[in-house]
CSV table of C-alpha atoms in Angstrom, one decimal:
chain,number,residue,atom,x,y,z
A,200,UNK,CA,0.0,0.0,0.0
A,201,UNK,CA,2.8,2.3,0.9
A,202,UNK,CA,4.5,1.6,-2.4
A,203,UNK,CA,1.2,2.2,-4.2
A,204,UNK,CA,0.7,5.6,-2.5
A,205,UNK,CA,4.3,6.4,-3.3
A,206,UNK,CA,3.8,5.6,-6.9
A,207,UNK,CA,0.7,7.7,-7.0
A,208,UNK,CA,2.4,10.7,-5.4
A,209,UNK,CA,5.3,10.4,-7.7
A,210,UNK,CA,2.9,10.3,-10.7
A,211,UNK,CA,1.0,13.3,-9.4
A,212,UNK,CA,4.3,15.2,-8.8
A,213,UNK,CA,5.5,14.5,-12.3
A,214,UNK,CA,2.1,15.6,-13.7
A,215,UNK,CA,2.3,18.9,-11.7
A,216,UNK,CA,5.9,19.5,-12.7
A,217,UNK,CA,5.0,19.1,-16.4
A,218,UNK,CA,2.0,21.4,-15.9
A,219,UNK,CA,4.1,24.1,-14.1
A,220,UNK,CA,6.7,23.8,-16.8
A,221,UNK,CA,4.1,24.1,-19.6
A,222,UNK,CA,2.0,26.9,-18.2
A,223,UNK,CA,4.6,29.0,-16.3
A,224,UNK,CA,7.9,28.0,-17.9
A,225,UNK,CA,9.4,27.0,-14.5
A,226,UNK,CA,11.4,23.8,-13.9
A,227,UNK,CA,10.7,22.6,-10.4
A,228,UNK,CA,13.8,20.5,-10.4
A,229,UNK,CA,15.9,23.6,-10.7
A,230,UNK,CA,14.1,25.5,-8.0
A,231,UNK,CA,15.5,23.4,-5.1
A,232,UNK,CA,13.7,22.3,-2.0
A,233,UNK,CA,11.7,24.8,0.1
A,234,UNK,CA,13.4,25.0,3.5
A,235,UNK,CA,11.9,27.0,6.3
A,236,UNK,CA,14.7,28.9,8.1
A,237,UNK,CA,14.8,31.4,10.8
A,238,UNK,CA,14.5,34.3,8.3
A,239,UNK,CA,11.7,32.8,6.4
A,240,UNK,CA,8.1,32.8,7.4
A,241,UNK,CA,6.3,29.5,7.7
A,242,UNK,CA,4.7,28.2,4.6
A,243,UNK,CA,1.0,29.2,4.3
A,244,UNK,CA,-0.8,27.1,1.8
A,245,UNK,CA,-4.0,29.1,2.0
A,246,UNK,CA,-2.2,32.4,1.2
A,247,UNK,CA,-0.3,30.7,-1.7
A,248,UNK,CA,-3.6,29.4,-3.1
A,249,UNK,CA,-5.2,32.9,-2.9
A,250,UNK,CA,-2.1,34.4,-4.6
A,251,UNK,CA,-2.3,31.7,-7.3
A,252,UNK,CA,-6.1,32.4,-7.8
A,253,UNK,CA,-5.4,36.1,-8.1
A,254,UNK,CA,-2.7,35.6,-10.6
A,255,UNK,CA,-4.8,33.2,-12.6
A,256,UNK,CA,-7.7,35.7,-12.7
A,257,UNK,CA,-5.2,38.4,-13.9
A,258,UNK,CA,-3.9,36.2,-16.6
A,259,UNK,CA,-7.4,35.3,-17.7
A,260,UNK,CA,-8.3,39.0,-17.9
A,261,UNK,CA,-5.3,39.6,-20.1
A,262,UNK,CA,-6.7,37.1,-22.7
A,263,UNK,CA,-4.6,34.8,-24.8
A,264,UNK,CA,-1.0,35.5,-25.3
A,265,UNK,CA,-0.1,37.0,-28.7
A,266,UNK,CA,3.2,35.4,-29.7
A,267,UNK,CA,3.7,37.9,-32.5
A,268,UNK,CA,3.3,40.9,-30.2
A,269,UNK,CA,7.0,41.7,-30.2
A,270,UNK,CA,7.3,41.6,-34.0
A,271,UNK,CA,4.1,43.7,-34.3
A,272,UNK,CA,5.5,46.2,-31.7
A,273,UNK,CA,8.7,46.6,-33.7
A,274,UNK,CA,6.7,47.2,-36.9
A,275,UNK,CA,4.4,49.7,-35.2
A,276,UNK,CA,7.4,51.4,-33.7
A,277,UNK,CA,9.0,51.9,-37.1
A,278,UNK,CA,5.7,53.1,-38.5
A,279,UNK,CA,5.4,55.6,-35.6
A,280,UNK,CA,8.9,56.9,-36.2
A,281,UNK,CA,8.0,57.3,-39.9
A,282,UNK,CA,4.8,59.1,-39.1
A,283,UNK,CA,6.6,61.4,-36.7
A,284,UNK,CA,9.0,62.3,-39.4
A,285,UNK,CA,6.2,63.0,-41.8
A,286,UNK,CA,4.4,65.1,-39.2
A,287,UNK,CA,7.5,67.2,-38.5
A,288,UNK,CA,7.9,67.7,-42.3
A,289,UNK,CA,4.2,68.8,-42.5
A,290,UNK,CA,4.6,71.2,-39.6
A,291,UNK,CA,7.7,72.8,-41.2
A,292,UNK,CA,5.8,73.0,-44.6
A,293,UNK,CA,2.8,74.6,-42.8
A,294,UNK,CA,5.0,77.2,-41.2
A,295,UNK,CA,6.8,77.9,-44.5
A,296,UNK,CA,3.4,78.2,-46.3
A,297,UNK,CA,1.9,80.5,-43.6
A,298,UNK,CA,5.0,82.7,-43.9
A,299,UNK,CA,4.7,82.8,-47.7
A,300,UNK,CA,1.0,83.7,-47.4
A,301,UNK,CA,1.8,86.5,-45.0
A,302,UNK,CA,4.4,87.8,-47.4
A,303,UNK,CA,2.0,87.6,-50.3
A,304,UNK,CA,-0.7,89.3,-48.3
A,305,UNK,CA,1.6,92.1,-47.3
A,306,UNK,CA,2.7,92.6,-50.9
A,307,UNK,CA,-0.9,92.4,-52.2
A,308,UNK,CA,-2.1,94.8,-49.6
A,309,UNK,CA,0.5,97.3,-50.5
A,310,UNK,CA,-0.1,96.9,-54.3
A,311,UNK,CA,-3.9,97.0,-53.8
A,312,UNK,CA,-3.8,100.2,-51.7
A,313,UNK,CA,-1.4,101.9,-54.2
A,314,UNK,CA,-3.7,101.0,-57.1
A,315,UNK,CA,-6.8,101.9,-55.2
A,316,UNK,CA,-5.5,105.4,-54.5
A,317,UNK,CA,-4.6,105.8,-58.2
A,318,UNK,CA,-8.1,104.7,-59.3
A,319,UNK,CA,-9.7,106.8,-56.6
A,320,UNK,CA,-7.9,109.9,-57.7
A,321,UNK,CA,-8.7,109.2,-61.4
A,322,UNK,CA,-12.4,108.5,-60.5
A,323,UNK,CA,-12.8,111.8,-58.7
A,324,UNK,CA,-11.3,113.7,-61.7
A,325,UNK,CA,-13.3,111.7,-64.3
A,326,UNK,CA,-16.6,112.2,-62.4
A,327,UNK,CA,-16.1,115.9,-62.3
A,328,UNK,CA,-15.4,116.0,-66.0
A,329,UNK,CA,-18.3,113.9,-67.0
A,330,UNK,CA,-20.8,115.7,-64.7
A,331,UNK,CA,-19.1,119.1,-65.2
A,332,UNK,CA,-18.8,119.4,-61.4
A,333,UNK,CA,-20.0,117.5,-58.4
A,334,UNK,CA,-18.2,115.3,-55.9
A,335,UNK,CA,-17.4,111.6,-55.9
A,336,UNK,CA,-15.2,109.2,-53.9
A,337,UNK,CA,-14.3,105.5,-53.5
A,338,UNK,CA,-14.3,104.2,-49.9
A,339,UNK,CA,-13.3,100.9,-48.3
A,340,UNK,CA,-16.0,99.5,-46.0
A,341,UNK,CA,-13.3,97.8,-43.9
A,342,UNK,CA,-10.1,99.8,-44.1
A,343,UNK,CA,-8.4,97.4,-41.6
A,344,UNK,CA,-8.8,94.5,-44.1
A,345,UNK,CA,-8.5,96.0,-47.6
A,346,UNK,CA,-8.1,92.7,-49.4
A,347,UNK,CA,-11.5,91.4,-48.2
A,348,UNK,CA,-13.3,94.7,-47.8
A,349,UNK,CA,-16.1,95.8,-50.0
A,350,UNK,CA,-15.8,99.1,-52.0
A,351,UNK,CA,-18.5,101.7,-51.7
A,352,UNK,CA,-19.0,104.3,-54.5
A,353,UNK,CA,-20.1,107.7,-53.1
A,354,UNK,CA,-21.3,110.2,-55.8
A,355,UNK,CA,-22.9,113.6,-55.8
A,356,UNK,CA,-23.7,115.3,-59.1
A,357,UNK,CA,-24.0,119.1,-59.0
A,358,UNK,CA,-26.5,120.5,-56.5
A,359,UNK,CA,-27.0,117.1,-54.8
A,360,UNK,CA,-25.9,115.9,-51.5
A,361,UNK,CA,-23.1,113.3,-51.3
A,362,UNK,CA,-24.8,109.9,-51.1
A,363,UNK,CA,-24.6,106.3,-52.2
A,364,UNK,CA,-24.8,105.2,-55.8
A,365,UNK,CA,-28.1,103.5,-55.3
A,366,UNK,CA,-29.7,106.9,-54.6
A,367,UNK,CA,-28.9,108.2,-58.1
A,368,UNK,CA,-31.0,108.0,-61.2
A,369,UNK,CA,-30.3,105.4,-63.9
A,370,UNK,CA,-28.5,107.8,-66.1
A,371,UNK,CA,-26.4,109.2,-63.3
A,372,UNK,CA,-25.5,105.7,-62.2
A,373,UNK,CA,-24.5,104.8,-65.8
A,374,UNK,CA,-22.3,107.9,-66.1
A,375,UNK,CA,-20.7,107.2,-62.7
A,376,UNK,CA,-19.9,103.7,-63.9
A,377,UNK,CA,-18.4,105.1,-67.1
A,378,UNK,CA,-16.3,107.4,-64.9
A,379,UNK,CA,-15.1,104.4,-62.9
A,380,UNK,CA,-14.3,102.5,-66.0
A,381,UNK,CA,-12.1,105.2,-67.4
A,382,UNK,CA,-10.5,105.7,-64.0
A,383,UNK,CA,-9.4,102.1,-64.1
A,384,UNK,CA,-8.3,102.4,-67.7
A,385,UNK,CA,-6.0,105.3,-66.8
A,386,UNK,CA,-4.2,103.1,-64.3
A,387,UNK,CA,-3.8,100.2,-66.8
A,388,UNK,CA,-4.5,101.3,-70.4
A,389,UNK,CA,-5.5,98.8,-73.0
A,390,UNK,CA,-5.1,99.1,-76.8
A,391,UNK,CA,-8.5,97.6,-77.4
A,392,UNK,CA,-11.8,98.1,-75.6
A,393,UNK,CA,-15.4,97.0,-76.3
A,394,UNK,CA,-18.4,98.9,-74.8
A,395,UNK,CA,-21.8,97.3,-75.0
A,396,UNK,CA,-24.8,99.6,-74.7
A,397,UNK,CA,-23.1,101.7,-72.0
A,398,UNK,CA,-24.8,104.8,-73.3
A,399,UNK,CA,-28.3,103.4,-73.3
A,400,UNK,CA,-29.5,105.1,-70.1
A,401,UNK,CA,-27.9,108.4,-70.9
A,402,UNK,CA,-29.7,111.5,-72.1
A,403,UNK,CA,-28.5,113.6,-75.0
A,404,UNK,CA,-26.4,115.9,-72.9
A,405,UNK,CA,-24.6,113.0,-71.1
A,406,UNK,CA,-24.1,111.2,-74.4
A,407,UNK,CA,-22.2,114.2,-75.7
A,408,UNK,CA,-19.9,114.1,-72.7
A,409,UNK,CA,-19.5,110.4,-73.1
A,410,UNK,CA,-18.6,110.8,-76.8
A,411,UNK,CA,-16.1,113.6,-76.0
A,412,UNK,CA,-14.4,111.2,-73.5
A,413,UNK,CA,-14.2,108.5,-76.2
A,414,UNK,CA,-12.7,110.9,-78.6
A,415,UNK,CA,-10.0,111.8,-76.1
A,416,UNK,CA,-9.1,108.3,-75.3
A,417,UNK,CA,-9.4,107.0,-78.9
A,418,UNK,CA,-5.9,108.4,-79.7
A,419,UNK,CA,-4.4,105.5,-77.7
A,420,UNK,CA,-7.2,102.9,-77.7
A,421,UNK,CA,-9.4,101.5,-80.4
A,422,UNK,CA,-13.0,101.4,-79.2
A,423,UNK,CA,-15.8,99.2,-80.4
A,424,UNK,CA,-19.1,100.5,-79.2
A,425,UNK,CA,-22.3,98.5,-79.5
A,426,UNK,CA,-25.0,101.2,-79.4
A,427,UNK,CA,-28.4,102.3,-80.7
A,428,UNK,CA,-27.9,105.9,-79.9
A,429,UNK,CA,-27.7,108.2,-83.0
A,430,UNK,CA,-25.5,110.7,-81.3
A,431,UNK,CA,-22.9,108.0,-80.5
A,432,UNK,CA,-23.1,106.6,-84.0
A,433,UNK,CA,-22.7,110.1,-85.5
A,434,UNK,CA,-19.4,110.6,-83.8
A,435,UNK,CA,-17.9,107.2,-84.8
A,436,UNK,CA,-15.3,106.6,-87.5
A,437,UNK,CA,-16.9,103.5,-88.9
A,438,UNK,CA,-20.3,101.9,-88.5
A,439,UNK,CA,-21.3,98.3,-88.9
A,440,UNK,CA,-24.9,97.2,-89.1
A,441,UNK,CA,-27.0,94.2,-89.9
A,442,UNK,CA,-29.9,94.4,-92.3
A,443,UNK,CA,-32.3,91.8,-93.5
A,444,UNK,CA,-33.8,92.6,-96.9
A,445,UNK,CA,-34.9,89.1,-97.5
A,446,UNK,CA,-36.4,86.8,-94.9
A,447,UNK,CA,-33.6,84.5,-93.5
A,448,UNK,CA,-30.8,86.4,-95.2
A,449,UNK,CA,-28.8,89.0,-93.3
A,450,UNK,CA,-26.4,91.5,-94.7
A,451,UNK,CA,-23.5,93.2,-93.0
A,452,UNK,CA,-23.3,96.9,-94.0
A,453,UNK,CA,-20.3,99.0,-93.1
A,454,UNK,CA,-20.3,102.8,-93.2
A,455,UNK,CA,-17.0,104.8,-93.1
A,456,UNK,CA,-17.2,108.4,-92.1
A,457,UNK,CA,-14.3,110.5,-93.3
A,458,UNK,CA,-12.9,113.7,-91.9
A,459,UNK,CA,-15.6,115.7,-93.7
A,460,UNK,CA,-18.2,113.3,-92.2
A,461,UNK,CA,-19.2,112.1,-95.7
A,462,UNK,CA,-20.7,108.7,-95.8
A,463,UNK,CA,-19.4,105.8,-97.9
A,464,UNK,CA,-21.5,102.7,-97.8
A,465,UNK,CA,-20.3,99.3,-98.9
A,466,UNK,CA,-21.9,95.8,-98.4
A,467,UNK,CA,-19.2,93.7,-96.9
A,468,UNK,CA,-20.9,90.3,-96.4
A,469,UNK,CA,-24.1,88.4,-97.0
A,470,UNK,CA,-24.9,85.3,-95.0
A,471,UNK,CA,-28.0,83.2,-94.2
A,472,UNK,CA,-29.4,83.3,-90.6
A,473,UNK,CA,-30.7,80.3,-88.9
């Protein structure tokens, strides 16, 4: 019986040893015997079981062991270092871009204000010439932020109070717009200009002022004016018109007015209209 119990204990011991080695990686044979000495507390099996249960619960809460965790950690660490480098590059690029935008805004603000003052001075002069008097001005709604600010046109023909453009009549607004157009032209002249029905709202007196302005600027710029106004057509150097003598057939007719204002008519082209 003693030998049988001894065999059973040895078998149980071997089983526990293999289990400890498999689960915890500890070889019992290398741990030595547990000897209670004067400096060691007595062995408390209950406390050991509680510690084992606590550690088992902790291991269980951790879940299964990922054997590839170290390799994944190395890969993620490399990826993190790469992203950190990219982030630093982006931060430097952002700072450089912001600095460039600030420089561009400073330059644009300076150029805009210089051009605005030139256009403003020309507009005041052109308005007085076209209206034969009066006051006008261009104002920034938000002077602190000129690049984003709206521009308000203030105009006052003779014997009228200085007010907004919306308070003027249709003809006065058109003549004010013409004054602004030529004010911009004086800052940046163009060799070629097309005006489409700009004189339509003007009365006869304002048309004459408009035509005189065209004559003055025509020495440096070629103007093509689309108009139905007889006074404007009378002052032009050449007229082009469309006539339809037959249904569906249009003719282009040109009229050249020489220095003596004699008319020479020639039919330049004939084409069918859809």
